[in-house]
């Protein structure tokens, strides 16, 4: 498998993290966002949306980080990471939607301002980030993992941008359950760190 990625992309990291957690051999293909390599014809042939990451599994092309998580789990028959029962499957899907929605437009977007100088309004985005973090904090009450009683791809999908939220000036100190959950994810065998950037509250 080849994973087209960038080390500062949380979407890329969640795909890389899952491959590593499962011990899947893969090749990392660096895509230079600074020169807009993801918008060039060669890359657009892989993903017309011009976004990272992209997985190339011997000619089978899968784009979108959450789709990659589902593909890997399904291909390898890892029902421990992606349950097939209706309740477990729905719980995972619910949090994949959060990763693609509130996380992308909250903690991830706040980080874009500080790491990539994106022209967004932090006074709007930071409160949005805290709104979803409060919901995650509440969801972790009395449980170790976000969707089921075991780690799933839902935890993988949420981890990267939540872990680096302080880089976008989003303080995690008010969320002890989230901090404990982050520690549990980081203790999983095969965990690979998301590259840190000394900006925002992480400076």
PDB file of C-alpha atoms in Angstrom:
ATOM      1  CA  UNK A   1       0.000   0.000   0.000  1.00  0.00           C
ATOM      2  CA  UNK A   2       1.066   3.567  -0.736  1.00  0.00           C
ATOM      3  CA  UNK A   3      -0.235   6.443   1.343  1.00  0.00           C
ATOM      4  CA  UNK A   4      -0.005   9.891  -0.204  1.00  0.00           C
ATOM      5  CA  UNK A   5       0.262  12.225   2.777  1.00  0.00           C
ATOM      6  CA  UNK A   6       1.690  15.329   4.411  1.00  0.00           C
ATOM      7  CA  UNK A   7       3.123  15.150   7.964  1.00  0.00           C
ATOM      8  CA  UNK A   8       1.172  18.228   9.140  1.00  0.00           C
ATOM      9  CA  UNK A   9      -2.165  16.964   7.820  1.00  0.00           C
ATOM     10  CA  UNK A  10      -4.334  15.457  10.533  1.00  0.00           C
ATOM     11  CA  UNK A  11      -6.414  13.700   7.882  1.00  0.00           C
ATOM     12  CA  UNK A  12      -3.216  12.093   6.623  1.00  0.00           C
ATOM     13  CA  UNK A  13      -2.177  11.198  10.152  1.00  0.00           C
ATOM     14  CA  UNK A  14      -5.369   9.324  10.968  1.00  0.00           C
ATOM     15  CA  UNK A  15      -4.825   7.074   7.929  1.00  0.00           C
ATOM     16  CA  UNK A  16      -1.155   6.586   8.742  1.00  0.00           C
ATOM     17  CA  UNK A  17      -1.977   5.905  12.388  1.00  0.00           C
ATOM     18  CA  UNK A  18      -4.451   3.156  11.535  1.00  0.00           C
ATOM     19  CA  UNK A  19      -2.040   1.463   9.144  1.00  0.00           C
ATOM     20  CA  UNK A  20       0.572   1.530  11.886  1.00  0.00           C
ATOM     21  CA  UNK A  21      -1.786   0.285  14.610  1.00  0.00           C
ATOM     22  CA  UNK A  22      -2.620  -2.719  12.434  1.00  0.00           C
ATOM     23  CA  UNK A  23       1.000  -3.295  11.465  1.00  0.00           C
ATOM     24  CA  UNK A  24       0.245  -2.922   7.754  1.00  0.00           C
ATOM     25  CA  UNK A  25       3.353  -2.456   5.625  1.00  0.00           C
ATOM     26  CA  UNK A  26       3.016   0.696   3.572  1.00  0.00           C
ATOM     27  CA  UNK A  27       5.013   3.297   1.704  1.00  0.00           C
ATOM     28  CA  UNK A  28       4.603   6.967   2.567  1.00  0.00           C
ATOM     29  CA  UNK A  29       4.537   9.282  -0.458  1.00  0.00           C
ATOM     30  CA  UNK A  30       5.111  12.901   0.542  1.00  0.00           C
ATOM     31  CA  UNK A  31       2.876  15.445  -1.208  1.00  0.00           C
ATOM     32  CA  UNK A  32       4.235  18.978  -0.892  1.00  0.00           C
ATOM     33  CA  UNK A  33       1.297  21.206  -0.022  1.00  0.00           C
ATOM     34  CA  UNK A  34       3.522  24.313  -0.043  1.00  0.00           C
ATOM     35  CA  UNK A  35       3.878  24.090  -3.830  1.00  0.00           C
ATOM     36  CA  UNK A  36       0.259  22.926  -4.278  1.00  0.00           C
ATOM     37  CA  UNK A  37       1.331  19.482  -5.470  1.00  0.00           C
ATOM     38  CA  UNK A  38      -2.136  18.261  -4.452  1.00  0.00           C
ATOM     39  CA  UNK A  39      -3.666  20.490  -7.125  1.00  0.00           C
ATOM     40  CA  UNK A  40      -1.452  19.297  -9.980  1.00  0.00           C
ATOM     41  CA  UNK A  41      -2.782  17.026 -12.760  1.00  0.00           C
ATOM     42  CA  UNK A  42      -0.777  14.001 -11.590  1.00  0.00           C
ATOM     43  CA  UNK A  43      -2.335  14.095  -8.142  1.00  0.00           C
ATOM     44  CA  UNK A  44      -5.793  15.099  -9.372  1.00  0.00           C
ATOM     45  CA  UNK A  45      -5.767  11.914 -11.454  1.00  0.00           C
ATOM     46  CA  UNK A  46      -5.681  10.057  -8.125  1.00  0.00           C
ATOM     47  CA  UNK A  47      -8.150  12.288  -6.303  1.00  0.00           C
ATOM     48  CA  UNK A  48     -10.119  14.852  -8.328  1.00  0.00           C
ATOM     49  CA  UNK A  49     -10.992  16.621  -5.057  1.00  0.00           C
ATOM     50  CA  UNK A  50      -7.315  17.552  -4.663  1.00  0.00           C
ATOM     51  CA  UNK A  51      -7.187  16.505  -1.024  1.00  0.00           C
ATOM     52  CA  UNK A  52      -5.003  14.313   1.169  1.00  0.00           C
ATOM     53  CA  UNK A  53      -4.686  11.518   2.016  1.00  0.00           C
ATOM     54  CA  UNK A  54      -4.991   9.019  -0.822  1.00  0.00           C
ATOM     55  CA  UNK A  55      -4.391   5.294  -0.459  1.00  0.00           C
ATOM     56  CA  UNK A  56      -3.145   3.252  -3.416  1.00  0.00           C
ATOM     57  CA  UNK A  57      -3.639  -0.436  -2.697  1.00  0.00           C
ATOM     58  CA  UNK A  58      -2.097  -2.115  -5.733  1.00  0.00           C
ATOM     59  CA  UNK A  59      -4.079   0.078  -8.102  1.00  0.00           C
ATOM     60  CA  UNK A  60      -7.216   0.388  -5.973  1.00  0.00           C
ATOM     61  CA  UNK A  61      -7.424   4.091  -5.164  1.00  0.00           C
ATOM     62  CA  UNK A  62      -9.212   5.218  -2.014  1.00  0.00           C
ATOM     63  CA  UNK A  63      -9.439   8.892  -1.066  1.00  0.00           C
ATOM     64  CA  UNK A  64     -10.914  10.557   2.032  1.00  0.00           C
ATOM     65  CA  UNK A  65      -9.355   9.685   5.383  1.00  0.00           C
ATOM     66  CA  UNK A  66     -12.475   8.131   6.898  1.00  0.00           C
ATOM     67  CA  UNK A  67     -13.092   6.079   3.759  1.00  0.00           C
ATOM     68  CA  UNK A  68      -9.506   4.831   4.012  1.00  0.00           C
ATOM     69  CA  UNK A  69     -10.089   3.738   7.619  1.00  0.00           C
ATOM     70  CA  UNK A  70     -13.205   1.827   6.561  1.00  0.00           C
ATOM     71  CA  UNK A  71     -11.438   0.281   3.564  1.00  0.00           C
ATOM     72  CA  UNK A  72      -8.497  -0.967   5.606  1.00  0.00           C
ATOM     73  CA  UNK A  73     -10.718  -2.393   8.362  1.00  0.00           C
ATOM     74  CA  UNK A  74     -13.020  -4.100   5.849  1.00  0.00           C
ATOM     75  CA  UNK A  75     -10.211  -5.481   3.709  1.00  0.00           C
ATOM     76  CA  UNK A  76      -8.444  -6.987   6.701  1.00  0.00           C
ATOM     77  CA  UNK A  77     -11.639  -8.206   8.331  1.00  0.00           C
ATOM     78  CA  UNK A  78     -10.918  -6.180  11.471  1.00  0.00           C
ATOM     79  CA  UNK A  79     -14.370  -6.198  13.033  1.00  0.00           C
ATOM     80  CA  UNK A  80     -12.705  -5.310  16.332  1.00  0.00           C
ATOM     81  CA  UNK A  81     -11.946  -1.876  14.851  1.00  0.00           C
ATOM     82  CA  UNK A  82     -15.138  -1.594  12.743  1.00  0.00           C
ATOM     83  CA  UNK A  83     -17.971  -3.589  14.324  1.00  0.00           C
ATOM     84  CA  UNK A  84     -20.498  -5.288  12.072  1.00  0.00           C
ATOM     85  CA  UNK A  85     -23.313  -5.400  14.622  1.00  0.00           C
ATOM     86  CA  UNK A  86     -25.941  -2.665  14.141  1.00  0.00           C
ATOM     87  CA  UNK A  87     -25.324  -0.881  17.450  1.00  0.00           C
ATOM     88  CA  UNK A  88     -21.527  -0.900  17.268  1.00  0.00           C
ATOM     89  CA  UNK A  89     -21.446  -0.053  13.561  1.00  0.00           C
ATOM     90  CA  UNK A  90     -23.847   2.855  14.017  1.00  0.00           C
ATOM     91  CA  UNK A  91     -21.882   4.181  16.998  1.00  0.00           C
ATOM     92  CA  UNK A  92     -18.678   4.217  14.964  1.00  0.00           C
ATOM     93  CA  UNK A  93     -20.377   5.877  11.989  1.00  0.00           C
ATOM     94  CA  UNK A  94     -21.826   8.549  14.248  1.00  0.00           C
ATOM     95  CA  UNK A  95     -18.328   9.601  15.341  1.00  0.00           C
ATOM     96  CA  UNK A  96     -16.892   9.368  11.832  1.00  0.00           C
ATOM     97  CA  UNK A  97     -19.496  11.984  10.925  1.00  0.00           C
ATOM     98  CA  UNK A  98     -18.315  14.141  13.832  1.00  0.00           C
ATOM     99  CA  UNK A  99     -14.723  13.820  12.608  1.00  0.00           C
ATOM    100  CA  UNK A 100     -15.784  14.958   9.131  1.00  0.00           C
ATOM    101  CA  UNK A 101     -18.038  17.706  10.496  1.00  0.00           C
ATOM    102  CA  UNK A 102     -17.585  19.365  13.874  1.00  0.00           C
ATOM    103  CA  UNK A 103     -13.926  18.343  14.255  1.00  0.00           C
ATOM    104  CA  UNK A 104     -13.028  19.542  10.750  1.00  0.00           C
ATOM    105  CA  UNK A 105     -14.794  22.870  11.271  1.00  0.00           C
ATOM    106  CA  UNK A 106     -13.682  23.283  14.872  1.00  0.00           C
ATOM    107  CA  UNK A 107     -10.266  22.131  16.158  1.00  0.00           C
ATOM    108  CA  UNK A 108      -8.905  21.377  12.685  1.00  0.00           C
ATOM    109  CA  UNK A 109      -9.915  24.758  11.281  1.00  0.00           C
ATOM    110  CA  UNK A 110      -8.562  26.605  14.323  1.00  0.00           C
ATOM    111  CA  UNK A 111      -5.221  24.891  13.727  1.00  0.00           C
ATOM    112  CA  UNK A 112      -5.248  25.931  10.060  1.00  0.00           C
ATOM    113  CA  UNK A 113      -5.106  29.553  11.208  1.00  0.00           C
ATOM    114  CA  UNK A 114      -1.922  29.148  13.227  1.00  0.00           C
ATOM    115  CA  UNK A 115      -0.098  26.439  11.271  1.00  0.00           C
ATOM    116  CA  UNK A 116      -0.990  27.436   7.697  1.00  0.00           C
ATOM    117  CA  UNK A 117      -2.031  31.098   8.139  1.00  0.00           C
ATOM    118  CA  UNK A 118      -5.529  30.334   6.870  1.00  0.00           C
ATOM    119  CA  UNK A 119      -7.757  33.448   6.673  1.00  0.00           C
ATOM    120  CA  UNK A 120     -10.426  32.294   9.140  1.00  0.00           C
ATOM    121  CA  UNK A 121     -11.881  34.104  12.148  1.00  0.00           C
ATOM    122  CA  UNK A 122     -10.522  32.522  15.317  1.00  0.00           C
ATOM    123  CA  UNK A 123     -13.138  34.276  17.467  1.00  0.00           C
ATOM    124  CA  UNK A 124     -15.802  32.214  15.664  1.00  0.00           C
ATOM    125  CA  UNK A 125     -13.925  28.941  15.277  1.00  0.00           C
ATOM    126  CA  UNK A 126     -12.412  28.495  18.757  1.00  0.00           C
ATOM    127  CA  UNK A 127     -15.837  28.544  20.498  1.00  0.00           C
ATOM    128  CA  UNK A 128     -17.021  26.053  17.866  1.00  0.00           C
ATOM    129  CA  UNK A 129     -14.083  23.818  18.736  1.00  0.00           C
ATOM    130  CA  UNK A 130     -14.899  23.966  22.437  1.00  0.00           C
ATOM    131  CA  UNK A 131     -18.537  23.110  21.703  1.00  0.00           C
ATOM    132  CA  UNK A 132     -17.617  19.749  20.176  1.00  0.00           C
ATOM    133  CA  UNK A 133     -14.919  19.074  22.782  1.00  0.00           C
ATOM    134  CA  UNK A 134     -17.516  19.498  25.509  1.00  0.00           C
ATOM    135  CA  UNK A 135     -19.701  16.915  23.784  1.00  0.00           C
ATOM    136  CA  UNK A 136     -16.793  14.492  23.451  1.00  0.00           C
ATOM    137  CA  UNK A 137     -15.899  15.056  27.105  1.00  0.00           C
ATOM    138  CA  UNK A 138     -19.480  14.208  28.098  1.00  0.00           C
ATOM    139  CA  UNK A 139     -19.529  11.149  25.825  1.00  0.00           C
ATOM    140  CA  UNK A 140     -16.425   9.782  27.556  1.00  0.00           C
ATOM    141  CA  UNK A 141     -18.107   9.855  30.958  1.00  0.00           C
ATOM    142  CA  UNK A 142     -17.724   6.360  32.394  1.00  0.00           C
ATOM    143  CA  UNK A 143     -16.057   4.915  29.323  1.00  0.00           C
ATOM    144  CA  UNK A 144     -12.529   4.550  27.942  1.00  0.00           C
ATOM    145  CA  UNK A 145     -13.287   4.678  24.201  1.00  0.00           C
ATOM    146  CA  UNK A 146     -15.623   6.880  22.223  1.00  0.00           C
ATOM    147  CA  UNK A 147     -17.866   4.410  20.376  1.00  0.00           C
ATOM    148  CA  UNK A 148     -17.668   0.987  22.046  1.00  0.00           C
ATOM    149  CA  UNK A 149     -15.848  -0.679  24.940  1.00  0.00           C
ATOM    150  CA  UNK A 150     -12.798  -1.159  22.697  1.00  0.00           C
ATOM    151  CA  UNK A 151     -10.766   1.190  20.481  1.00  0.00           C
ATOM    152  CA  UNK A 152     -12.297   1.569  17.013  1.00  0.00           C
ATOM    153  CA  UNK A 153     -11.681   3.603  13.899  1.00  0.00           C
ATOM    154  CA  UNK A 154     -13.872   6.261  15.551  1.00  0.00           C
ATOM    155  CA  UNK A 155     -11.096   6.874  18.079  1.00  0.00           C
ATOM    156  CA  UNK A 156      -8.537   6.974  15.264  1.00  0.00           C
ATOM    157  CA  UNK A 157     -10.632   9.470  13.276  1.00  0.00           C
ATOM    158  CA  UNK A 158     -11.018  11.826  16.225  1.00  0.00           C
ATOM    159  CA  UNK A 159      -7.531  11.605  17.682  1.00  0.00           C
ATOM    160  CA  UNK A 160      -5.252  13.693  15.449  1.00  0.00           C
ATOM    161  CA  UNK A 161      -6.988  17.072  15.478  1.00  0.00           C
ATOM    162  CA  UNK A 162      -8.128  16.758  19.089  1.00  0.00           C
ATOM    163  CA  UNK A 163      -4.567  15.962  20.190  1.00  0.00           C
ATOM    164  CA  UNK A 164      -3.215  19.026  18.376  1.00  0.00           C
ATOM    165  CA  UNK A 165      -6.076  21.368  19.290  1.00  0.00           C
ATOM    166  CA  UNK A 166      -3.754  23.517  21.465  1.00  0.00           C
ATOM    167  CA  UNK A 167      -1.813  24.400  18.302  1.00  0.00           C
ATOM    168  CA  UNK A 168      -4.966  26.238  17.231  1.00  0.00           C
ATOM    169  CA  UNK A 169      -5.272  28.056  20.588  1.00  0.00           C
ATOM    170  CA  UNK A 170      -7.881  25.559  21.805  1.00  0.00           C
ATOM    171  CA  UNK A 171      -7.070  24.667  25.423  1.00  0.00           C
ATOM    172  CA  UNK A 172      -7.578  21.022  26.414  1.00  0.00           C
ATOM    173  CA  UNK A 173      -7.056  21.639  30.138  1.00  0.00           C
ATOM    174  CA  UNK A 174     -10.815  21.790  30.873  1.00  0.00           C
ATOM    175  CA  UNK A 175     -11.289  18.269  29.487  1.00  0.00           C
ATOM    176  CA  UNK A 176      -9.751  15.653  31.806  1.00  0.00           C
ATOM    177  CA  UNK A 177     -11.606  12.755  30.193  1.00  0.00           C
ATOM    178  CA  UNK A 178     -10.331  13.757  26.769  1.00  0.00           C
ATOM    179  CA  UNK A 179      -6.793  14.006  28.119  1.00  0.00           C
ATOM    180  CA  UNK A 180      -7.103  10.515  29.572  1.00  0.00           C
ATOM    181  CA  UNK A 181      -8.488   9.207  26.282  1.00  0.00           C
ATOM    182  CA  UNK A 182      -5.600  10.769  24.344  1.00  0.00           C
ATOM    183  CA  UNK A 183      -3.163   9.002  26.663  1.00  0.00           C
ATOM    184  CA  UNK A 184      -4.922   5.674  26.042  1.00  0.00           C
ATOM    185  CA  UNK A 185      -4.740   6.124  22.268  1.00  0.00           C
ATOM    186  CA  UNK A 186      -1.042   6.989  22.526  1.00  0.00           C
ATOM    187  CA  UNK A 187      -0.426   3.814  24.550  1.00  0.00           C
ATOM    188  CA  UNK A 188      -1.831   1.531  21.833  1.00  0.00           C
ATOM    189  CA  UNK A 189       0.762  -0.801  20.263  1.00  0.00           C
ATOM    190  CA  UNK A 190       1.913   0.630  16.948  1.00  0.00           C
ATOM    191  CA  UNK A 191       0.949   4.208  17.776  1.00  0.00           C
ATOM    192  CA  UNK A 192       2.723   6.786  15.621  1.00  0.00           C
ATOM    193  CA  UNK A 193       2.832  10.421  16.672  1.00  0.00           C
ATOM    194  CA  UNK A 194       1.270  13.273  14.727  1.00  0.00           C
ATOM    195  CA  UNK A 195       4.027  15.779  14.030  1.00  0.00           C
ATOM    196  CA  UNK A 196       3.916  18.701  16.451  1.00  0.00           C
ATOM    197  CA  UNK A 197       4.057  22.374  15.484  1.00  0.00           C
ATOM    198  CA  UNK A 198       5.147  24.921  18.136  1.00  0.00           C
ATOM    199  CA  UNK A 199       2.350  27.420  17.554  1.00  0.00           C
ATOM    200  CA  UNK A 200      -0.682  28.637  19.458  1.00  0.00           C
ATOM    201  CA  UNK A 201      -0.890  27.258  22.991  1.00  0.00           C
ATOM    202  CA  UNK A 202       1.720  24.663  22.013  1.00  0.00           C
ATOM    203  CA  UNK A 203       4.359  27.326  21.312  1.00  0.00           C
TER     204      UNK A 203
END
